[in-house]
Structure formats: structure tokens, C-alpha cells
Short mmCIF file of C-alpha atoms in Angstrom, two decimals:
data_model
loop_
_atom_site.label_atom_id
_atom_site.label_comp_id
_atom_site.label_asym_id
_atom_site.label_seq_id
_atom_site.Cartn_x
_atom_site.Cartn_y
_atom_site.Cartn_z
CA UNK A 1 -60.11 5.12 66.64
CA UNK A 2 -60.71 7.83 69.21
CA UNK A 3 -60.42 11.51 68.33
CA UNK A 4 -59.53 14.17 70.92
CA UNK A 5 -60.11 17.86 70.17
CA UNK A 6 -58.41 20.55 72.27
CA UNK A 7 -59.91 24.03 72.21
CA UNK A 8 -60.39 27.26 74.12
CA UNK A 9 -64.15 27.20 73.52
CA UNK A 10 -66.13 28.63 76.40
CA UNK A 11 -68.20 25.89 78.07
CA UNK A 12 -70.36 26.12 81.17
CA UNK A 13 -72.09 23.67 83.46
CA UNK A 14 -75.79 23.05 83.01
CA UNK A 15 -77.43 20.41 85.19
CA UNK A 16 -73.95 19.30 86.21
CA UNK A 17 -72.73 18.59 82.67
CA UNK A 18 -70.66 20.63 80.16
CA UNK A 19 -72.84 22.67 77.84
CA UNK A 20 -72.38 25.22 75.07
CA UNK A 21 -74.41 27.75 73.13
CA UNK A 22 -72.91 26.83 69.72
CA UNK A 23 -70.68 23.80 70.22
CA UNK A 24 -73.21 21.37 71.65
CA UNK A 25 -73.83 17.74 70.72
CA UNK A 26 -76.33 18.26 67.91
CA UNK A 27 -74.48 21.14 66.25
CA UNK A 28 -70.89 20.08 66.80
CA UNK A 29 -69.60 17.03 68.64
CA UNK A 30 -71.84 14.34 67.15
CA UNK A 31 -70.50 15.00 63.63
CA UNK A 32 -67.12 13.53 64.53
CA UNK A 33 -68.64 10.17 65.48
CA UNK A 34 -69.53 9.53 61.84
CA UNK A 35 -65.86 8.56 61.31
CA UNK A 36 -64.35 8.11 64.77
CA UNK A 37 -65.30 5.40 67.25
CA UNK A 38 -65.29 7.97 70.05
CA UNK A 39 -64.88 11.74 70.31
CA UNK A 40 -63.52 13.68 73.31
CA UNK A 41 -63.75 17.43 73.78
CA UNK A 42 -61.05 19.05 75.92
CA UNK A 43 -61.82 22.57 77.12
CA UNK A 44 -62.43 24.96 79.98
CA UNK A 45 -65.74 24.71 81.82
CA UNK A 46 -66.91 27.70 83.85
CA UNK A 47 -69.26 27.43 86.82
CA UNK A 48 -71.54 30.26 85.67
CA UNK A 49 -74.34 28.35 83.99
CA UNK A 50 -75.79 29.47 80.67
CA UNK A 51 -79.53 28.90 80.47
CA UNK A 52 -79.42 28.77 76.67
CA UNK A 53 -76.56 26.24 76.48
CA UNK A 54 -77.15 22.64 75.39
CA UNK A 55 -75.22 19.47 76.38
CA UNK A 56 -71.94 18.74 74.63
CA UNK A 57 -71.76 15.08 75.70
CA UNK A 58 -73.87 12.42 74.02
CA UNK A 59 -73.61 9.02 72.38
CA UNK A 60 -69.89 8.24 71.82
CA UNK A 61 -68.89 11.72 73.03
CA UNK A 62 -67.29 12.64 76.36
CA UNK A 63 -65.58 15.69 77.84
CA UNK A 64 -62.34 16.36 79.74
CA UNK A 65 -62.59 19.56 81.78
CA UNK A 66 -59.53 21.80 81.99
CA UNK A 67 -59.24 24.14 85.01
CA UNK A 68 -61.05 27.36 84.13
CA UNK A 69 -59.42 30.77 84.35
CA UNK A 70 -60.04 34.38 83.41
CA UNK A 71 -57.10 36.42 82.18
CA UNK A 72 -53.32 35.97 82.35
CA UNK A 73 -53.12 36.27 86.15
CA UNK A 74 -55.46 33.36 86.82
CA UNK A 75 -53.87 31.38 83.98
CA UNK A 76 -50.43 31.54 85.59
CA UNK A 77 -51.85 30.03 88.78
CA UNK A 78 -53.31 27.00 87.00
CA UNK A 79 -50.76 26.68 84.15
CA UNK A 80 -48.72 23.86 85.75
CA UNK A 81 -51.87 21.84 86.38
CA UNK A 82 -53.05 22.45 82.80
CA UNK A 83 -49.68 21.41 81.37
CA UNK A 84 -49.67 18.17 83.39
CA UNK A 85 -53.20 17.32 82.30
CA UNK A 86 -52.48 18.01 78.62
CA UNK A 87 -49.29 15.92 78.87
CA UNK A 88 -51.35 12.97 80.16
CA UNK A 89 -53.89 13.47 77.37
CA UNK A 90 -51.08 13.39 74.79
CA UNK A 91 -50.33 9.80 75.83
CA UNK A 92 -53.77 8.61 74.74
CA UNK A 93 -54.07 6.35 71.71
CA UNK A 94 -55.98 8.86 69.60
CA UNK A 95 -55.98 11.25 66.69
CA UNK A 96 -55.64 14.85 67.88
CA UNK A 97 -57.33 17.99 66.58
CA UNK A 98 -56.37 21.49 67.72
CA UNK A 99 -58.97 24.20 67.25
CA UNK A 100 -56.87 27.31 66.72
CA UNK A 101 -56.12 29.98 67.72
CA UNK A 102 -56.12 29.38 71.46
CA UNK A 103 -54.02 28.97 74.56
CA UNK A 104 -54.79 25.30 75.24
CA UNK A 105 -54.18 24.24 71.61
CA UNK A 106 -50.86 26.11 71.61
CA UNK A 107 -49.69 24.39 74.80
CA UNK A 108 -50.73 21.02 73.42
CA UNK A 109 -48.93 21.68 70.11
CA UNK A 110 -45.69 22.26 72.03
CA UNK A 111 -46.20 19.02 73.99
CA UNK A 112 -47.06 17.08 70.82
CA UNK A 113 -43.97 18.41 69.07
CA UNK A 114 -41.73 17.39 71.97
CA UNK A 115 -43.27 13.91 71.97
CA UNK A 116 -43.30 13.55 68.18
CA UNK A 117 -47.09 13.21 67.97
CA UNK A 118 -48.92 14.36 64.82
CA UNK A 119 -51.92 16.64 65.12
CA UNK A 120 -54.42 18.28 62.81
CA UNK A 121 -55.89 21.78 63.07
CA UNK A 122 -59.19 23.54 62.58
CA UNK A 123 -58.45 27.23 62.00
CA UNK A 124 -61.53 29.23 62.96
CA UNK A 125 -60.32 32.81 63.57
CA UNK A 126 -57.53 35.28 62.88
CA UNK A 127 -55.63 36.28 66.05
CA UNK A 128 -54.29 39.36 64.26
CA UNK A 129 -57.86 40.71 64.18
CA UNK A 130 -59.05 38.93 67.32
CA UNK A 131 -56.42 40.75 69.37
CA UNK A 132 -56.42 43.91 67.29
CA UNK A 133 -56.85 47.39 68.67
CA UNK A 134 -60.43 47.94 69.84
CA UNK A 135 -61.24 44.23 70.05
CA UNK A 136 -59.57 43.56 73.40
CA UNK A 137 -58.60 45.94 76.18
CA UNK A 138 -55.48 44.69 77.94
CA UNK A 139 -52.04 46.23 78.57
CA UNK A 140 -50.34 43.14 77.10
CA UNK A 141 -52.61 42.96 74.04
CA UNK A 142 -49.84 43.67 71.53
CA UNK A 143 -47.57 41.00 73.01
CA UNK A 144 -50.36 38.42 73.05
CA UNK A 145 -51.23 39.35 69.47
CA UNK A 146 -47.68 38.71 68.22
CA UNK A 147 -47.48 35.46 70.17
CA UNK A 148 -50.73 34.02 68.84
CA UNK A 149 -50.06 35.12 65.25
CA UNK A 150 -46.71 33.31 65.33
CA UNK A 151 -48.18 30.32 67.18
CA UNK A 152 -51.09 29.90 64.79
CA UNK A 153 -48.81 30.09 61.75
CA UNK A 154 -46.55 27.44 63.26
CA UNK A 155 -49.46 25.15 64.18
CA UNK A 156 -51.06 25.36 60.72
CA UNK A 157 -47.72 24.78 58.99
CA UNK A 158 -46.94 21.80 61.24
CA UNK A 159 -50.36 20.15 61.05
CA UNK A 160 -50.75 16.74 59.43
CA UNK A 161 -54.12 17.91 58.07
CA UNK A 162 -55.94 21.22 58.29
CA UNK A 163 -59.28 22.78 57.69
CA UNK A 164 -60.33 26.43 57.65
CA UNK A 165 -63.72 28.10 57.99
CA UNK A 166 -62.84 30.43 55.11
CA UNK A 167 -62.10 29.67 51.47
CA UNK A 168 -59.02 31.92 51.24
CA UNK A 169 -58.69 34.53 54.01
CA UNK A 170 -57.31 32.41 56.84
CA UNK A 171 -55.39 30.13 54.46
CA UNK A 172 -53.48 33.15 53.16
CA UNK A 173 -52.59 34.41 56.64
CA UNK A 174 -51.89 30.97 58.18
CA UNK A 175 -50.99 28.62 55.32
CA UNK A 176 -50.70 24.85 55.67
CA UNK A 177 -47.55 23.02 54.67
CA UNK A 178 -47.62 22.37 50.91
CA UNK A 179 -48.64 18.86 49.99
CA UNK A 180 -50.57 18.11 53.16
CA UNK A 181 -54.36 17.64 53.03
CA UNK A 182 -56.28 20.86 53.59
CA UNK A 183 -60.02 21.59 53.49
CA UNK A 184 -62.54 24.39 53.92
CA UNK A 185 -65.92 24.19 55.64
CA UNK A 186 -67.87 25.77 58.49
CA UNK A 187 -69.36 24.08 61.55
CA UNK A 188 -72.68 25.84 61.07
CA UNK A 189 -75.50 23.50 60.10
CA UNK A 190 -77.67 25.12 57.43
CA UNK A 191 -80.44 22.62 56.95
CA UNK A 192 -84.04 22.70 55.73
CA UNK A 193 -85.27 24.26 58.97
CA UNK A 194 -82.88 27.20 58.81
CA UNK A 195 -83.10 27.88 55.06
CA UNK A 196 -86.08 29.81 53.70
CA UNK A 197 -87.52 28.93 50.31
CA UNK A 198 -87.63 32.35 48.67
CA UNK A 199 -86.27 35.87 48.89
CA UNK A 200 -88.16 38.75 50.51
CA UNK A 201 -90.42 40.97 48.45
CA UNK A 202 -90.00 44.78 48.34
CA UNK A 203 -93.31 45.38 50.09
CA UNK A 204 -92.19 43.29 53.08
CA UNK A 205 -89.74 45.96 54.24
CA UNK A 206 -90.33 48.99 56.45
CA UNK A 207 -88.14 51.71 54.97
CA UNK A 208 -89.39 54.50 57.25
CA UNK A 209 -88.46 53.05 60.63
CA UNK A 210 -86.53 49.91 59.64
CA UNK A 211 -85.50 47.39 62.26
CA UNK A 212 -81.82 46.41 62.33
CA UNK A 213 -80.72 43.28 64.16
CA UNK A 214 -77.28 42.25 65.36
CA UNK A 215 -76.32 38.90 66.88
CA UNK A 216 -73.13 38.62 68.91
CA UNK A 217 -71.76 37.95 72.36
CA UNK A 218 -70.59 40.89 74.45
CA UNK A 219 -67.66 39.16 76.17
CA UNK A 220 -65.34 41.35 74.07
CA UNK A 221 -66.14 44.00 71.47
CA UNK A 222 -65.33 41.65 68.58
CA UNK A 223 -68.73 42.16 66.96
CA UNK A 224 -68.52 45.96 66.93
CA UNK A 225 -71.78 46.68 68.74
CA UNK A 226 -70.28 49.98 69.89
CA UNK A 227 -69.63 50.94 66.28
CA UNK A 228 -73.19 49.99 65.37
CA UNK A 229 -74.64 52.17 68.13
CA UNK A 230 -72.62 55.16 66.93
CA UNK A 231 -73.72 54.48 63.35
CA UNK A 232 -77.36 54.31 64.46
CA UNK A 233 -77.01 57.75 66.04
CA UNK A 234 -75.62 59.02 62.73
CA UNK A 235 -78.52 57.38 60.82
CA UNK A 236 -80.98 59.31 62.97
CA UNK A 237 -79.07 62.53 62.30
CA UNK A 238 -79.36 61.77 58.57
CA UNK A 239 -83.13 61.29 58.87
CA UNK A 240 -83.49 57.50 59.02
CA UNK A 241 -85.19 56.68 62.33
CA UNK A 242 -84.08 53.07 62.45
CA UNK A 243 -84.49 50.77 65.44
CA UNK A 244 -81.84 48.33 66.65
CA UNK A 245 -82.19 44.99 68.41
CA UNK A 246 -78.99 43.61 69.96
CA UNK A 247 -79.03 39.87 70.65
CA UNK A 248 -76.35 38.61 72.99
CA UNK A 249 -74.96 39.17 76.45
CA UNK A 250 -71.69 39.51 78.31
CA UNK A 251 -69.55 41.81 80.47
CA UNK A 252 -69.69 44.68 77.96
CA UNK A 253 -73.49 44.86 77.93
CA UNK A 254 -73.56 47.49 80.70
CA UNK A 255 -71.09 49.67 78.79
CA UNK A 256 -73.18 49.36 75.64
CA UNK A 257 -76.38 50.22 77.50
CA UNK A 258 -74.70 53.34 78.94
CA UNK A 259 -73.51 54.22 75.46
CA UNK A 260 -77.04 53.92 74.06
CA UNK A 261 -78.28 56.29 76.79
CA UNK A 262 -75.49 58.79 76.18
CA UNK A 263 -76.31 58.80 72.46
CA UNK A 264 -79.99 59.44 73.14
CA UNK A 265 -81.04 56.10 71.67
CA UNK A 266 -82.77 54.47 74.65
CA UNK A 267 -86.14 54.43 72.89
CA UNK A 268 -84.64 53.03 69.70
CA UNK A 269 -82.37 50.23 70.98
CA UNK A 270 -83.52 46.97 72.55
CA UNK A 271 -81.06 44.75 74.40
CA UNK A 272 -82.70 41.38 73.87
CA UNK A 273 -80.07 39.36 75.76
CA UNK A 274 -78.88 35.88 74.87
CA UNK A 275 -81.35 33.64 73.06
CA UNK A 276 -81.36 29.90 72.53
CA UNK A 277 -79.89 29.14 69.12
CA UNK A 278 -82.21 28.04 66.34
CA UNK A 279 -85.81 29.20 66.11
CA UNK A 280 -85.61 32.09 68.65
CA UNK A 281 -82.73 33.72 66.76
CA UNK A 282 -84.28 32.97 63.37
CA UNK A 283 -87.50 34.65 64.48
CA UNK A 284 -85.62 37.81 65.39
CA UNK A 285 -83.87 37.85 62.02
CA UNK A 286 -87.16 37.24 60.19
CA UNK A 287 -88.77 40.24 61.90
CA UNK A 288 -85.89 42.58 61.05
CA UNK A 289 -85.45 44.55 57.84
CA UNK A 290 -81.65 44.46 57.94
CA UNK A 291 -78.89 42.43 59.61
CA UNK A 292 -75.74 44.38 60.52
CA UNK A 293 -72.41 42.91 61.66
CA UNK A 294 -69.61 45.54 61.90
CA UNK A 295 -67.13 43.06 63.39
CA UNK A 296 -63.54 43.85 64.25
CA UNK A 297 -62.54 40.22 63.66
CA UNK A 298 -64.11 37.15 62.11
CA UNK A 299 -63.35 33.77 60.73
CA UNK A 300 -66.56 33.01 58.89
CA UNK A 301 -69.38 34.42 61.02
CA UNK A 302 -72.15 31.99 61.91
CA UNK A 303 -74.64 34.77 62.57
CA UNK A 304 -74.14 36.26 59.11
CA UNK A 305 -74.64 32.88 57.44
CA UNK A 306 -77.79 32.35 59.53
CA UNK A 307 -79.11 35.74 58.43
CA UNK A 308 -78.36 35.01 54.78
CA UNK A 309 -80.18 31.68 55.11
CA UNK A 310 -83.24 33.68 56.19
CA UNK A 311 -82.89 35.89 53.09
CA UNK A 312 -82.12 38.92 55.25
CA UNK A 313 -80.36 41.88 53.62
CA UNK A 314 -76.97 42.26 55.32
CA UNK A 315 -74.27 44.86 55.87
CA UNK A 316 -70.98 43.87 57.49
CA UNK A 317 -67.36 44.86 57.88
CA UNK A 318 -64.71 43.69 55.44
CA UNK A 319 -62.77 41.45 57.86
CA UNK A 320 -61.93 37.74 57.87
CA UNK A 321 -64.04 35.64 55.55
CA UNK A 322 -66.93 38.13 55.28
CA UNK A 323 -65.87 39.31 51.78
CA UNK A 324 -66.29 35.68 50.68
CA UNK A 325 -69.99 35.95 51.58
CA UNK A 326 -71.16 39.46 50.68
CA UNK A 327 -70.80 41.66 47.63
CA UNK A 328 -68.44 44.59 48.12
CA UNK A 329 -71.29 47.11 48.05
CA UNK A 330 -72.53 45.65 51.34
CA UNK A 331 -69.13 45.90 53.04
CA UNK A 332 -67.64 48.71 55.12
CA UNK A 333 -64.20 49.07 56.71
CA UNK A 334 -64.05 47.86 60.29
CA UNK A 335 -64.58 50.71 62.75
CA UNK A 336 -65.87 53.15 60.10
CA UNK A 337 -68.92 54.70 61.80
CA UNK A 338 -69.72 57.14 59.00
CA UNK A 339 -69.29 54.50 56.29
CA UNK A 340 -71.55 52.10 58.17
CA UNK A 341 -74.22 54.76 58.68
CA UNK A 342 -74.18 55.73 55.01
CA UNK A 343 -74.41 52.07 53.95
CA UNK A 344 -77.38 51.50 56.26
CA UNK A 345 -79.21 54.61 55.04
CA UNK A 346 -78.57 53.77 51.38
CA UNK A 347 -79.83 50.20 51.71
CA UNK A 348 -82.49 50.35 54.42
CA UNK A 349 -84.35 53.32 52.91
CA UNK A 350 -84.87 51.61 49.53
CA UNK A 351 -87.20 48.59 49.34
CA UNK A 352 -86.00 47.53 45.89
CA UNK A 353 -82.37 47.48 47.00
CA UNK A 354 -83.32 45.49 50.08
CA UNK A 355 -85.12 42.93 47.91
CA UNK A 356 -82.07 42.59 45.64
CA UNK A 357 -79.82 42.05 48.66
CA UNK A 358 -82.26 39.46 49.99
CA UNK A 359 -82.14 37.48 46.73
CA UNK A 360 -78.36 37.68 46.44
CA UNK A 361 -77.85 36.46 50.00
CA UNK A 362 -80.20 33.52 49.64
CA UNK A 363 -78.45 32.48 46.44
CA UNK A 364 -74.95 32.85 47.94
CA UNK A 365 -75.70 30.82 51.07
CA UNK A 366 -76.77 27.74 49.10
CA UNK A 367 -73.18 26.52 48.82
CA UNK A 368 -73.02 26.32 52.63
CA UNK A 369 -75.85 23.82 52.92
CA UNK A 370 -75.14 20.95 55.29
CA UNK A 371 -75.42 18.24 52.64
CA UNK A 372 -72.70 19.90 50.54
CA UNK A 373 -70.30 20.78 53.36
CA UNK A 374 -70.68 17.38 54.98
CA UNK A 375 -68.74 15.80 52.11
CA UNK A 376 -65.76 18.07 52.91
CA UNK A 377 -66.17 17.42 56.62
CA UNK A 378 -66.01 13.66 56.12
CA UNK A 379 -62.91 13.96 53.94
CA UNK A 380 -61.15 16.03 56.62
CA UNK A 381 -62.04 13.53 59.35
CA UNK A 382 -60.59 10.72 57.24
CA UNK A 383 -57.35 12.70 56.86
CA UNK A 384 -57.24 13.24 60.64
CA UNK A 385 -57.84 9.53 61.15
CA UNK A 386 -55.02 8.64 58.77
CA UNK A 387 -52.63 10.94 60.68
CA UNK A 388 -53.62 9.28 63.94
CA UNK A 389 -53.13 5.79 62.55
CA UNK A 390 -49.57 6.66 61.42
CA UNK A 391 -48.39 7.15 65.00
CA UNK A 392 -49.45 3.65 66.07
#
């Protein structure tokens, strides 16, 4: 049977074909073909090519491009066309997966409900945090936030089968209907290449001028890079002359670069830009003494799992599924500049503490190995398949 997944994931054209930084064929779409005869991705494709993106389409995988748009104004112009296209897609003989939250999945859920078609969901983020204050700057932010919170709850409750990237956090906020199959796993592939064999030794750390690394796109301020810059300034004031390497790119990069200059941190902050996933990012993490992720919203952050797989000591905010990964002593409240600075100084200035954090992270990430999560993934796909077969 064919499976069709509808999502808001940001895709771009590379060499004339849809491509993605994270959700490409090897990392994402090919997994579905282990159960389904064919897999179709439905999403927006933007013309601005991403040099680090990889093809989404491959053997038994194709792509249906939805008209791209930026913001509510452009959406209203293409909304009728999008609705007609999603209506036609709903007539396909397929099992449907909605990757929530998102605008396209919400529209499709309404269409599916009208037509009496079952669908399954993959819940990957919390719109309450995703559209929280500080994460997005828009005059209608509060209205969108209420709409997507209600929509995501309805979609998860109505789904024939569901999976979440967290063990508890998203399930508590957006619970499935009791009695229906529900699962928990992440898309991230932690395999032998990404997982180091042993923790880092105390003498491997530079505690005088430690290097901090952060990985996150700058399309919105979800990853809290602005908070991290302010905390770095405070670290310097406290006597820790740390350096920061920011990996990622997007519209907010210019603002962050101006912020670094205003804080007097130009010589201590490097804007690396976007890197190809895999070895280039792992190399940056391996060279750093500490990974910091003061996010304003998260499901289960890929970058944090990647850092843990490299046995990197980590500090992060206490949002989404992050508390399921890190001990409380490595967590700080979202947006707390002083708390983040104090946590960095306490950990990064002590080699023994860094080594302990390295060991704990490497131990904790073992349960996210691909071979273990793949069993859950296969079980979820079979539940999706069963839901699709029922409508025949």
C-alpha cells in the first residue's frame, strides 16, 4: 500500500529536485519503504536552493510540491489552490500520515474528517512553545498559538495511530485517544558512525578559554541564540573567556551578528553558517568543550542527541523533551540569561565535571540507537498501514 505524509517541512530545490537538510532520503523518507510499497512526501518547496540539502526522492519515494508561501499574507493568496490540491490527494488509495503541528496537516485533517478518511499523526513539536513569546515575532502570534494548540490536540485525539518524538512531554500536552496505538521514537539516525566509543577524559577539555558550540537554524529564534550571546557576555564578565561557534543560518543571522558586535564579542563568536549534516557537524561538536542549546521550544532536539552521541557535555533549557535527555543540573529555564551563564561557568571551568557530563550523556543516548528505535518505527508503520487498509 502507498503511504502519503503531509507536512510543513521546509524543502528547497537542488538540481531541480526537492531536497532537505534533515528530511532527505537517507535520513527520513527511505525508512517508510520498509513497510509501504511506495511513500509520497507532500510539502512546500522553495526556490531558494540550499547547498547543504540532499535529495528527498529515491527508490519508491516521490514528492508532491505544494505552492510555497511566506507568512499569512502569501498563504491567503494560495490557500484555495492548496485546498484543492489537498482535496485531490485525499482521494488517493493510501494510508495518510500528518506531521504535526503545521498548516498543511491541519487543512488536510479537516478535509479527511469531512470525507471520513482515517489518518495517523507524527507529533514532533509543541505549538505552545513554538509560537510562544520570543520565539516568533508577529502581531497575530497569540491567535496562531491558540489555533495550533487546539488543532494539534484535535488531530492527535482523532488519529488512528500516533507517534511522538518525546516519551512523555508531547503526549501529556497532546494526548492520543485512549485505546488507539501510540508510539515514541525520533527520526534521528544514531548509528555506528555518529556514536563515539568512549567518554571524554578530563585532560581533553580547555577550561580556561573553553569553546561552546550551538547548532540551530536562524529562521526564527527557536534555538535561543540571542540568549546564548547574552549569557556569553555574562560569562566574560564573570571571568570565563569562553568562545562560541554558532552553526546555522537564516534571516535572523544579521540581527545576531549585530548583537554580538554590540556586546563586544566579535573576537569571541564565530558564525560558521550552515553545514552539511553528518561529519561536518560532528567535527564541530568534537572540537568543542561544551554544547549549549537554550531553546525556547523543542520536541526532542536532534542537535542535542547528536552532541550526546559524541560524548559532549551539554547544557540546555528545560523545554519540550529535553528533560527526558539531560539531568536537571544541566538544565536552565528558557530565556534565563543569568542562569545559563552561571551553569556554563560552573560546568565549563571544571574538567572533572565536564568528564562526568560526557560519560552521563554517552550512557543516556544509547537508548536512542537506530537498531533499538527501528523496532518502534516498524510497529508504528504497521499501525498506519492497518488504518489505511480499513478504509478500503
